PDB file of C-alpha atoms in Angstrom:
ATOM      1  CA  UNK W   1     -39.436  -6.583 -81.941  1.00 46.00           C
ATOM      2  CA  UNK W   2     -41.411  -9.389 -82.035  1.00 50.00           C
ATOM      3  CA  UNK W   3     -43.960  -9.287 -85.252  1.00 55.00           C
ATOM      4  CA  UNK W   4     -47.004 -10.862 -83.144  1.00 56.00           C
ATOM      5  CA  UNK W   5     -46.550  -8.394 -80.449  1.00 53.00           C
ATOM      6  CA  UNK W   6     -48.615  -5.273 -81.139  1.00 59.00           C
ATOM      7  CA  UNK W   7     -46.926  -2.127 -80.610  1.00 61.00           C
ATOM      8  CA  UNK W   8     -47.660  -1.148 -77.048  1.00 61.00           C
ATOM      9  CA  UNK W   9     -46.836   2.627 -78.114  1.00 67.00           C
ATOM     10  CA  UNK W  10     -49.975   4.815 -78.244  1.00 80.00           C
ATOM     11  CA  UNK W  11     -49.881   7.690 -80.403  1.00 84.00           C
ATOM     12  CA  UNK W  12     -52.340   9.865 -82.946  1.00 86.00           C
ATOM     13  CA  UNK W  13     -52.185  12.116 -85.697  1.00 88.00           C
ATOM     14  CA  UNK W  14     -53.774  15.093 -83.585  1.00 90.00           C
ATOM     15  CA  UNK W  15     -52.530  16.682 -80.629  1.00 93.00           C
ATOM     16  CA  UNK W  16     -54.361  17.028 -77.020  1.00 96.00           C
ATOM     17  CA  UNK W  17     -54.579  20.600 -78.201  1.00 97.00           C
ATOM     18  CA  UNK W  18     -56.067  19.695 -81.350  1.00 95.00           C
ATOM     19  CA  UNK W  19     -58.373  17.094 -79.860  1.00 97.00           C
ATOM     20  CA  UNK W  20     -59.574  19.765 -76.858  1.00 97.00           C
ATOM     21  CA  UNK W  21     -60.371  22.144 -80.209  1.00 97.00           C
ATOM     22  CA  UNK W  22     -62.501  19.917 -82.090  1.00 97.00           C
ATOM     23  CA  UNK W  23     -64.407  18.953 -79.233  1.00 97.00           C
ATOM     24  CA  UNK W  24     -65.298  22.804 -78.496  1.00 97.00           C
ATOM     25  CA  UNK W  25     -66.329  23.094 -81.825  1.00 96.00           C
ATOM     26  CA  UNK W  26     -68.799  20.198 -81.650  1.00 96.00           C
ATOM     27  CA  UNK W  27     -70.118  21.523 -78.428  1.00 96.00           C
ATOM     28  CA  UNK W  28     -69.340  25.352 -77.218  1.00 95.00           C
ATOM     29  CA  UNK W  29     -70.821  24.575 -73.870  1.00 95.00           C
ATOM     30  CA  UNK W  30     -68.956  21.280 -73.085  1.00 96.00           C
ATOM     31  CA  UNK W  31     -67.588  21.033 -69.554  1.00 96.00           C
ATOM     32  CA  UNK W  32     -63.812  20.630 -68.923  1.00 96.00           C
ATOM     33  CA  UNK W  33     -64.417  17.353 -67.217  1.00 97.00           C
ATOM     34  CA  UNK W  34     -66.212  15.798 -70.426  1.00 98.00           C
ATOM     35  CA  UNK W  35     -63.405  17.052 -72.467  1.00 98.00           C
ATOM     36  CA  UNK W  36     -60.834  15.521 -70.213  1.00 98.00           C
ATOM     37  CA  UNK W  37     -62.714  12.050 -70.104  1.00 98.00           C
ATOM     38  CA  UNK W  38     -62.970  12.103 -73.802  1.00 97.00           C
ATOM     39  CA  UNK W  39     -59.347  13.076 -74.318  1.00 96.00           C
ATOM     40  CA  UNK W  40     -58.000  11.098 -71.687  1.00 95.00           C
ATOM     41  CA  UNK W  41     -56.253  13.877 -69.893  1.00 97.00           C
ATOM     42  CA  UNK W  42     -56.469  15.488 -66.750  1.00 97.00           C
ATOM     43  CA  UNK W  43     -58.797  18.373 -65.906  1.00 97.00           C
ATOM     44  CA  UNK W  44     -56.063  20.372 -64.969  1.00 98.00           C
ATOM     45  CA  UNK W  45     -54.434  19.640 -68.490  1.00 98.00           C
ATOM     46  CA  UNK W  46     -57.478  20.576 -70.117  1.00 98.00           C
ATOM     47  CA  UNK W  47     -57.984  23.841 -68.376  1.00 97.00           C
ATOM     48  CA  UNK W  48     -54.291  24.512 -69.435  1.00 98.00           C
ATOM     49  CA  UNK W  49     -54.929  23.644 -73.346  1.00 98.00           C
ATOM     50  CA  UNK W  50     -57.751  25.665 -73.213  1.00 98.00           C
ATOM     51  CA  UNK W  51     -55.742  28.606 -71.614  1.00 97.00           C
ATOM     52  CA  UNK W  52     -53.069  28.251 -74.351  1.00 98.00           C
ATOM     53  CA  UNK W  53     -56.030  28.214 -77.007  1.00 98.00           C
ATOM     54  CA  UNK W  54     -57.737  31.385 -75.424  1.00 97.00           C
ATOM     55  CA  UNK W  55     -54.299  33.182 -75.062  1.00 97.00           C
ATOM     56  CA  UNK W  56     -53.352  32.499 -78.857  1.00 96.00           C
ATOM     57  CA  UNK W  57     -56.828  33.836 -80.044  1.00 97.00           C
ATOM     58  CA  UNK W  58     -58.034  30.252 -81.338  1.00 97.00           C
ATOM     59  CA  UNK W  59     -60.683  30.231 -78.718  1.00 97.00           C
ATOM     60  CA  UNK W  60     -63.023  33.077 -76.948  1.00 96.00           C
ATOM     61  CA  UNK W  61     -64.374  32.323 -73.837  1.00 95.00           C
ATOM     62  CA  UNK W  62     -67.633  33.835 -72.337  1.00 95.00           C
ATOM     63  CA  UNK W  63     -69.097  32.785 -68.704  1.00 93.00           C
ATOM     64  CA  UNK W  64     -72.646  32.168 -68.807  1.00 90.00           C
ATOM     65  CA  UNK W  65     -73.875  32.019 -65.346  1.00 91.00           C
ATOM     66  CA  UNK W  66     -71.757  28.990 -63.930  1.00 89.00           C
ATOM     67  CA  UNK W  67     -70.927  27.682 -67.228  1.00 90.00           C
ATOM     68  CA  UNK W  68     -68.298  28.731 -69.889  1.00 92.00           C
ATOM     69  CA  UNK W  69     -69.562  29.295 -73.630  1.00 95.00           C
ATOM     70  CA  UNK W  70     -66.719  29.298 -76.068  1.00 96.00           C
ATOM     71  CA  UNK W  71     -66.396  30.146 -79.806  1.00 96.00           C
ATOM     72  CA  UNK W  72     -63.621  28.976 -82.098  1.00 97.00           C
ATOM     73  CA  UNK W  73     -61.986  31.519 -84.137  1.00 96.00           C
ATOM     74  CA  UNK W  74     -62.161  29.806 -87.912  1.00 96.00           C
ATOM     75  CA  UNK W  75     -60.237  32.049 -89.575  1.00 96.00           C
ATOM     76  CA  UNK W  76     -56.674  31.694 -88.039  1.00 96.00           C
ATOM     77  CA  UNK W  77     -54.073  29.492 -89.471  1.00 95.00           C
ATOM     78  CA  UNK W  78     -52.873  26.177 -87.888  1.00 94.00           C
ATOM     79  CA  UNK W  79     -49.526  26.767 -85.910  1.00 92.00           C
ATOM     80  CA  UNK W  80     -46.926  24.310 -87.635  1.00 91.00           C
ATOM     81  CA  UNK W  81     -45.297  25.278 -90.603  1.00 91.00           C
ATOM     82  CA  UNK W  82     -46.344  22.306 -92.582  1.00 93.00           C
ATOM     83  CA  UNK W  83     -49.911  23.410 -92.286  1.00 90.00           C
ATOM     84  CA  UNK W  84     -50.061  27.159 -92.003  1.00 91.00           C
ATOM     85  CA  UNK W  85     -51.727  27.857 -95.095  1.00 95.00           C
ATOM     86  CA  UNK W  86     -54.796  26.142 -94.080  1.00 95.00           C
ATOM     87  CA  UNK W  87     -57.182  27.510 -91.281  1.00 95.00           C
ATOM     88  CA  UNK W  88     -58.654  25.988 -88.223  1.00 95.00           C
ATOM     89  CA  UNK W  89     -61.997  26.042 -90.235  1.00 95.00           C
ATOM     90  CA  UNK W  90     -60.679  24.139 -92.908  1.00 95.00           C
ATOM     91  CA  UNK W  91     -59.234  21.232 -90.300  1.00 93.00           C
ATOM     92  CA  UNK W  92     -62.536  21.385 -88.715  1.00 95.00           C
ATOM     93  CA  UNK W  93     -64.427  20.975 -92.002  1.00 94.00           C
ATOM     94  CA  UNK W  94     -62.573  18.026 -93.060  1.00 93.00           C
ATOM     95  CA  UNK W  95     -62.884  16.443 -89.717  1.00 89.00           C
ATOM     96  CA  UNK W  96     -66.399  16.898 -89.762  1.00 82.00           C
ATOM     97  CA  UNK W  97     -66.851  19.001 -86.787  1.00 72.00           C
ATOM     98  CA  UNK W  98     -68.161  22.113 -88.609  1.00 69.00           C
TER      99      UNK W  98
END
């Protein structure tokens, strides 16, 4: 690869699941459309990620009128073995979302 050419691959240290969780922690009433726009994914992908997080117990969803309200379960551990000794709450605190 030519050193003058910037790396065209895009990558981040957190997954889309992590990004969605952070945005919901910052704004429990955020709309799926707004999450999708901020993360850079489709609304359908956002819905699937939220469903994953709800099914795994990381999020609780409550319907209020026409909107959803979310609550993050801060006590659950992170999912990968490397960081499983830490909780979602610890991650969100470090990121500045709590």
